[in-house]
Tab-separated table of C-alpha atoms and ligand atoms in Angstrom:
chain	number	residue	atom	x	y	z
A	1	UNK	CA	-67.877	22.656	121.268
A	2	UNK	CA	-68.116	19.731	118.876
A	3	UNK	CA	-65.736	18.877	116.032
A	4	UNK	CA	-66.646	21.315	113.289
A	5	UNK	CA	-66.657	18.605	110.630
A	6	UNK	CA	-68.995	16.208	112.508
A	7	UNK	CA	-69.662	12.756	111.071
A	8	UNK	CA	-68.420	12.397	107.472
A	9	UNK	CA	-71.183	13.129	104.998
A	10	UNK	CA	-73.812	13.871	107.658
A	11	UNK	CA	-72.669	16.861	109.693
A	12	UNK	CA	-73.261	17.362	113.407
A	13	UNK	CA	-74.759	14.345	115.155
A	14	UNK	CA	-76.411	14.341	118.592
A	15	UNK	CA	-77.048	11.052	120.400
A	16	UNK	CA	-79.952	11.544	122.812
A	17	UNK	CA	-80.024	9.207	125.806
A	18	UNK	CA	-83.164	9.490	127.963
A	19	UNK	CA	-82.573	8.446	131.542
A	20	UNK	CA	-84.607	7.590	134.573
A	21	UNK	CA	-82.631	5.926	137.379
A	22	UNK	CA	-79.661	4.879	135.280
A	23	UNK	CA	-76.899	5.756	137.765
A	24	UNK	CA	-75.179	2.403	137.201
A	25	UNK	CA	-75.254	2.803	133.429
A	26	UNK	CA	-74.741	6.463	132.576
A	27	UNK	CA	-70.958	6.574	132.655
A	28	UNK	CA	-70.608	3.193	130.930
A	29	UNK	CA	-72.876	4.161	128.049
A	30	UNK	CA	-71.445	7.633	127.472
A	31	UNK	CA	-67.884	6.234	127.572
A	32	UNK	CA	-68.825	3.592	125.020
A	33	UNK	CA	-70.435	6.152	122.703
A	34	UNK	CA	-67.433	8.466	122.890
A	35	UNK	CA	-65.021	5.611	122.207
A	36	UNK	CA	-67.107	4.189	119.364
A	37	UNK	CA	-67.711	7.429	117.392
A	38	UNK	CA	-65.643	10.294	118.710
A	39	UNK	CA	-67.212	13.011	116.538
A	40	UNK	CA	-70.741	12.782	117.972
A	41	UNK	CA	-72.182	14.778	120.853
A	42	UNK	CA	-74.364	13.256	123.568
A	43	UNK	CA	-77.402	14.735	125.303
A	44	UNK	CA	-78.574	13.008	128.471
A	45	UNK	CA	-82.279	13.827	128.942
A	46	UNK	CA	-82.838	13.082	132.616
A	47	UNK	CA	-86.199	13.239	134.381
A	48	UNK	CA	-84.815	14.247	137.781
A	49	UNK	CA	-83.906	10.632	138.580
A	50	UNK	CA	-84.081	9.977	142.336
A	51	UNK	CA	-80.895	7.860	142.110
A	52	UNK	CA	-78.812	10.888	141.096
A	53	UNK	CA	-78.293	10.079	137.405
A	54	UNK	CA	-78.631	13.779	136.569
A	55	UNK	CA	-75.820	14.748	138.952
A	56	UNK	CA	-73.555	12.056	137.522
A	57	UNK	CA	-74.311	13.346	134.035
A	58	UNK	CA	-73.310	16.852	135.205
A	59	UNK	CA	-69.925	15.441	136.270
A	60	UNK	CA	-69.485	13.893	132.818
A	61	UNK	CA	-70.357	17.225	131.200
A	62	UNK	CA	-67.715	18.965	133.276
A	63	UNK	CA	-64.998	16.620	132.005
A	64	UNK	CA	-66.065	16.194	128.357
A	65	UNK	CA	-67.254	19.026	126.117
A	66	UNK	CA	-69.095	16.540	123.854
A	67	UNK	CA	-71.568	15.665	126.621
A	68	UNK	CA	-74.597	17.776	127.587
A	69	UNK	CA	-77.454	17.314	130.045
A	70	UNK	CA	-81.080	18.343	129.843
A	71	UNK	CA	-82.552	18.360	133.333
A	72	UNK	CA	-86.288	17.827	133.335
A	73	UNK	CA	-88.474	18.340	136.404
A	74	UNK	CA	-89.783	14.803	136.903
A	75	UNK	CA	-90.671	11.476	135.312
A	76	UNK	CA	-92.777	12.221	132.280
A	77	UNK	CA	-92.182	9.297	129.935
A	78	UNK	CA	-89.709	8.376	127.244
A	79	UNK	CA	-91.559	10.152	124.436
A	80	UNK	CA	-91.650	13.516	126.200
A	81	UNK	CA	-87.941	13.242	127.051
A	82	UNK	CA	-87.135	12.568	123.391
A	83	UNK	CA	-89.325	15.441	122.174
A	84	UNK	CA	-87.524	17.825	124.535
A	85	UNK	CA	-84.177	16.430	123.307
A	86	UNK	CA	-85.191	16.881	119.657
A	87	UNK	CA	-86.180	20.508	120.331
A	88	UNK	CA	-82.817	21.069	122.057
A	89	UNK	CA	-80.995	19.560	119.059
A	90	UNK	CA	-82.897	21.768	116.609
A	91	UNK	CA	-82.156	24.835	118.669
A	92	UNK	CA	-78.437	24.018	118.663
A	93	UNK	CA	-78.320	23.380	114.916
A	94	UNK	CA	-77.582	19.635	114.790
A	95	UNK	CA	-78.020	17.835	111.454
A	96	UNK	CA	-78.811	14.367	112.801
A	97	UNK	CA	-80.297	12.955	116.009
A	98	UNK	CA	-79.918	9.416	117.302
A	99	UNK	CA	-82.132	7.680	119.863
A	100	UNK	CA	-80.334	5.320	122.241
A	101	UNK	CA	-81.274	3.649	125.546
A	102	UNK	CA	-78.973	4.127	128.523
A	103	UNK	CA	-78.984	0.492	129.606
A	104	UNK	CA	-76.582	-0.909	127.012
A	105	UNK	CA	-79.283	-2.658	124.978
A	106	UNK	CA	-78.261	-0.522	121.989
A	107	UNK	CA	-74.571	-1.084	121.311
A	108	UNK	CA	-72.709	2.177	120.665
A	109	UNK	CA	-70.201	0.059	118.720
A	110	UNK	CA	-72.931	-0.321	116.056
A	111	UNK	CA	-73.699	3.394	115.850
A	112	UNK	CA	-71.498	3.816	112.781
A	113	UNK	CA	-73.735	1.314	110.921
A	114	UNK	CA	-76.816	3.467	111.524
A	115	UNK	CA	-74.996	6.656	110.584
A	116	UNK	CA	-73.460	5.166	107.439
A	117	UNK	CA	-76.907	3.986	106.306
A	118	UNK	CA	-78.367	7.460	106.962
A	119	UNK	CA	-76.264	8.881	104.132
A	120	UNK	CA	-78.800	7.321	101.739
A	121	UNK	CA	-81.897	7.604	103.930
A	122	UNK	CA	-83.976	10.040	105.961
A	123	UNK	CA	-84.513	7.661	108.874
A	124	UNK	CA	-82.594	4.543	109.911
A	125	UNK	CA	-84.172	1.942	112.166
A	126	UNK	CA	-81.874	-0.377	114.091
A	127	UNK	CA	-83.579	-3.704	113.523
A	128	UNK	CA	-83.410	-6.902	115.543
A	129	UNK	CA	-85.508	-9.000	113.212
A	130	UNK	CA	-83.599	-9.009	109.920
A	131	UNK	CA	-80.727	-11.355	108.967
A	132	UNK	CA	-77.695	-10.233	110.945
A	133	UNK	CA	-79.818	-8.783	113.752
A	134	UNK	CA	-80.283	-10.541	117.091
A	135	UNK	CA	-81.637	-10.370	120.637
A	136	UNK	CA	-79.609	-11.553	123.619
A	137	UNK	CA	-80.760	-12.539	127.100
A	138	UNK	CA	-84.447	-11.886	126.630
A	139	UNK	CA	-86.843	-14.372	128.196
A	140	UNK	CA	-89.017	-16.142	125.637
A	141	UNK	CA	-92.180	-14.227	126.612
A	142	UNK	CA	-90.468	-10.867	125.929
A	143	UNK	CA	-89.282	-12.046	122.520
A	144	UNK	CA	-92.719	-13.400	121.619
A	145	UNK	CA	-94.409	-10.142	122.675
A	146	UNK	CA	-91.980	-8.091	120.636
A	147	UNK	CA	-92.092	-10.272	117.528
A	148	UNK	CA	-95.860	-10.691	117.772
A	149	UNK	CA	-96.278	-6.943	118.249
A	150	UNK	CA	-94.254	-6.268	115.127
A	151	UNK	CA	-96.243	-8.763	113.059
A	152	UNK	CA	-99.463	-7.135	114.259
A	153	UNK	CA	-98.120	-3.667	113.377
A	154	UNK	CA	-97.235	-4.829	109.852
A	155	UNK	CA	-100.699	-6.296	109.357
A	156	UNK	CA	-102.636	-3.399	110.905
A	157	UNK	CA	-100.697	-0.551	109.287
A	158	UNK	CA	-99.419	-2.204	106.114
A	159	UNK	CA	-95.942	-0.760	106.604
A	160	UNK	CA	-93.106	-3.126	105.778
A	161	UNK	CA	-90.651	-2.549	108.617
A	162	UNK	CA	-89.495	-5.631	110.490
A	163	UNK	CA	-88.858	-3.779	113.750
A	164	UNK	CA	-91.105	-0.756	114.251
A	165	UNK	CA	-90.907	-0.837	118.053
A	166	UNK	CA	-87.138	-0.639	118.416
A	167	UNK	CA	-85.600	2.437	119.970
A	168	UNK	CA	-82.168	2.568	118.333
A	169	UNK	CA	-82.593	4.984	115.444
A	170	UNK	CA	-81.120	7.884	113.496
A	171	UNK	CA	-83.094	10.744	111.942
A	172	UNK	CA	-82.071	13.597	109.709
A	173	UNK	CA	-83.157	16.746	111.538
A	174	UNK	CA	-85.521	17.881	108.767
A	175	UNK	CA	-87.561	14.695	109.199
A	176	UNK	CA	-88.724	15.742	112.643
A	177	UNK	CA	-90.436	18.838	111.277
A	178	UNK	CA	-91.860	16.908	108.322
A	179	UNK	CA	-93.527	14.409	110.665
A	180	UNK	CA	-94.504	17.190	113.093
A	181	UNK	CA	-92.914	15.350	115.995
A	182	UNK	CA	-94.013	17.943	118.552
A	183	UNK	CA	-97.614	16.710	118.176
A	184	UNK	CA	-96.816	13.035	118.870
A	185	UNK	CA	-98.675	12.046	122.032
A	186	UNK	CA	-97.639	8.371	122.235
A	187	UNK	CA	-95.325	7.120	124.935
A	188	UNK	CA	-93.322	3.902	125.358
A	189	UNK	CA	-93.069	1.649	122.310
A	190	UNK	CA	-95.963	3.488	120.650
A	191	UNK	CA	-93.757	6.545	120.445
A	192	UNK	CA	-91.320	4.616	118.273
A	193	UNK	CA	-94.121	3.092	116.207
A	194	UNK	CA	-95.795	6.470	115.657
A	195	UNK	CA	-92.577	8.089	114.436
A	196	UNK	CA	-92.000	5.238	111.962
A	197	UNK	CA	-95.661	5.364	110.876
A	198	UNK	CA	-95.578	9.121	110.274
A	199	UNK	CA	-92.319	8.823	108.290
A	200	UNK	CA	-93.794	5.983	106.231
A	201	UNK	CA	-97.004	7.917	105.490
A	202	UNK	CA	-94.948	10.915	104.351
A	203	UNK	CA	-93.060	8.684	101.886
A	204	UNK	CA	-89.705	9.359	103.541
A	205	UNK	CA	-86.756	7.023	102.914
A	206	UNK	CA	-86.672	4.621	105.861
A	207	UNK	CA	-83.825	2.087	106.000
A	208	UNK	CA	-83.414	-0.824	108.398
A	209	UNK	CA	-79.999	-2.041	109.529
A	210	UNK	CA	-79.388	-5.145	111.643
A	211	UNK	CA	-78.467	-4.594	115.285
A	212	UNK	CA	-77.528	-6.812	118.195
A	213	UNK	CA	-79.875	-6.033	121.086
A	214	UNK	CA	-78.756	-7.100	124.565
A	215	UNK	CA	-81.065	-7.022	127.593
A	216	UNK	CA	-79.974	-4.634	130.339
A	217	UNK	CA	-77.555	-6.085	132.898
A	218	UNK	CA	-77.675	-3.217	135.416
A	219	UNK	CA	-80.534	-1.155	136.809
A	220	UNK	CA	-84.281	-1.688	136.659
A	221	UNK	CA	-86.582	-1.823	133.645
A	222	UNK	CA	-89.289	0.836	133.201
A	223	UNK	CA	-91.256	-1.370	130.822
A	224	UNK	CA	-94.821	-2.162	131.926
A	225	UNK	CA	-97.900	-4.003	130.722
A	226	UNK	CA	-99.601	-0.635	130.159
A	227	UNK	CA	-96.955	0.308	127.595
A	228	UNK	CA	-97.812	-2.822	125.614
A	229	UNK	CA	-101.566	-2.179	125.884
A	230	UNK	CA	-101.092	1.419	124.731
A	231	UNK	CA	-99.244	0.182	121.663
A	232	UNK	CA	-101.964	-2.339	120.784
A	233	UNK	CA	-104.743	0.213	121.121
A	234	UNK	CA	-103.041	2.988	119.211
A	235	UNK	CA	-101.894	0.741	116.341
A	236	UNK	CA	-105.407	-0.665	115.969
A	237	UNK	CA	-106.933	2.819	115.767
A	238	UNK	CA	-104.275	4.041	113.275
A	239	UNK	CA	-104.913	0.961	111.126
A	240	UNK	CA	-108.666	1.565	111.084
A	241	UNK	CA	-108.151	5.277	110.310
A	242	UNK	CA	-105.775	4.446	107.448
A	243	UNK	CA	-108.197	1.942	105.897
A	244	UNK	CA	-111.073	4.413	106.241
A	245	UNK	CA	-109.014	7.128	104.538
A	246	UNK	CA	-108.094	4.763	101.679
A	247	UNK	CA	-111.734	3.766	101.232
A	248	UNK	CA	-112.945	7.383	101.207
A	249	UNK	CA	-110.196	8.193	98.739
A	250	UNK	CA	-111.388	5.421	96.421
A	251	UNK	CA	-114.941	6.734	96.715
A	252	UNK	CA	-113.662	10.193	95.813
A	253	UNK	CA	-114.453	11.697	99.216
A	254	UNK	CA	-112.073	13.484	101.536
A	255	UNK	CA	-111.586	12.029	105.029
A	256	UNK	CA	-113.071	14.191	107.775
A	257	UNK	CA	-110.431	16.380	109.446
A	258	UNK	CA	-110.172	16.220	113.190
A	259	UNK	CA	-108.512	14.604	116.140
A	260	UNK	CA	-106.353	11.597	115.311
A	261	UNK	CA	-106.202	10.197	118.814
A	262	UNK	CA	-104.758	7.943	119.847
B	301	GTP	N1	-86.141	10.703	130.752
B	301	GTP	C1	-86.811	9.543	130.846
B	301	GTP	N2	-86.228	8.395	130.449
B	301	GTP	C2	-86.931	7.252	130.575
B	301	GTP	C3	-88.251	7.208	131.079
B	301	GTP	N3	-88.675	5.912	131.053
B	301	GTP	C4	-87.660	5.184	130.559
B	301	GTP	N4	-86.600	5.969	130.268
B	301	GTP	C5	-85.306	5.608	129.682
B	301	GTP	O1	-85.597	5.024	128.428
B	301	GTP	C6	-84.692	3.974	128.139
B	301	GTP	C7	-85.477	2.682	127.904
B	301	GTP	O2	-86.092	2.275	129.115
B	301	GTP	P1	-86.005	0.764	129.662
B	301	GTP	O3	-86.423	0.700	131.087
B	301	GTP	O4	-84.669	0.202	129.355
B	301	GTP	O5	-87.145	0.107	128.833
B	301	GTP	P2	-87.047	-1.155	127.970
B	301	GTP	O6	-85.742	-1.186	127.235
B	301	GTP	O7	-88.299	-1.220	127.207
B	301	GTP	O8	-87.092	-2.278	129.087
B	301	GTP	P3	-85.982	-3.360	129.446
B	301	GTP	O9	-85.810	-4.208	128.225
B	301	GTP	O10	-86.582	-4.128	130.551
B	301	GTP	O11	-84.731	-2.631	129.812
B	301	GTP	C8	-83.737	3.907	129.325
B	301	GTP	O12	-82.601	4.677	129.033
B	301	GTP	C9	-84.556	4.543	130.441
B	301	GTP	O13	-83.759	5.107	131.473
B	301	GTP	C10	-88.843	8.448	131.491
B	301	GTP	O14	-89.985	8.534	131.932
B	301	GTP	N5	-88.090	9.578	131.346
B	302	MG	MG1	-83.985	-1.369	128.206
């Protein structure tokens, strides 16, 4: 079982690491997390990776009682893996959940910065695009897509965050119920954007801390053009819905209730 005291001032923290074919990375990342912040627990949410990541995670579990594995039946996207991990964390009574990629892009050595900032916030976004933040080893087109995507998100949604697509984050557990995370349908980067957008709309305290993002060195990317297109489409629709709601509000009429897809 975990250290009873958890992380000072925050309680029990669970770092959720979704994995699909991360056999080369899983031990490296869990070792780094455990060395960096020894009081946190780790949940590997594996989608039955054909390369045996789930089995490797089982071996780690057997040798370290801070590491747990959630075996899922098959590849079902990053968002679904996180939602299952969040539900697991709630069930086990954690106070804080952290999102972290398995490929080393999110440095466990910076985890304490996110957790320290969470003492005065409800959500902390690890941010590449503020002073002190950086991106290493990304080709120019990847950087332009990411920066351009974030500028578009700021314009379309009117939320101030510099890095709404990043996936290195910490949430107080209560936030996930407040933003009704179980109903989030987005996948890929949109999943991250939708969580930030819902937290922003609820008026929650969202802090951004600079992080150093490093492109994966081992294993294959699961990023695709469709993930980027999904983000563009969803953000555009959310932006239009938000402007419509503001306009109706000004006219003294209530927005029509109904589906909020996408
Ligand atoms: N459980 C689960 N994990 C996934 C799935 N897709 C991606 N992941 C994990 O989510 C994390 C981020 O995926 P990456 O492939 O690194 O995506 P990315 O960081 O956008 O792309 P790169 O910059 O090219 O690495 C990694 O830990 C993946 O193993 C999925 O369908 N299910
Ligand atoms: Mg990656």
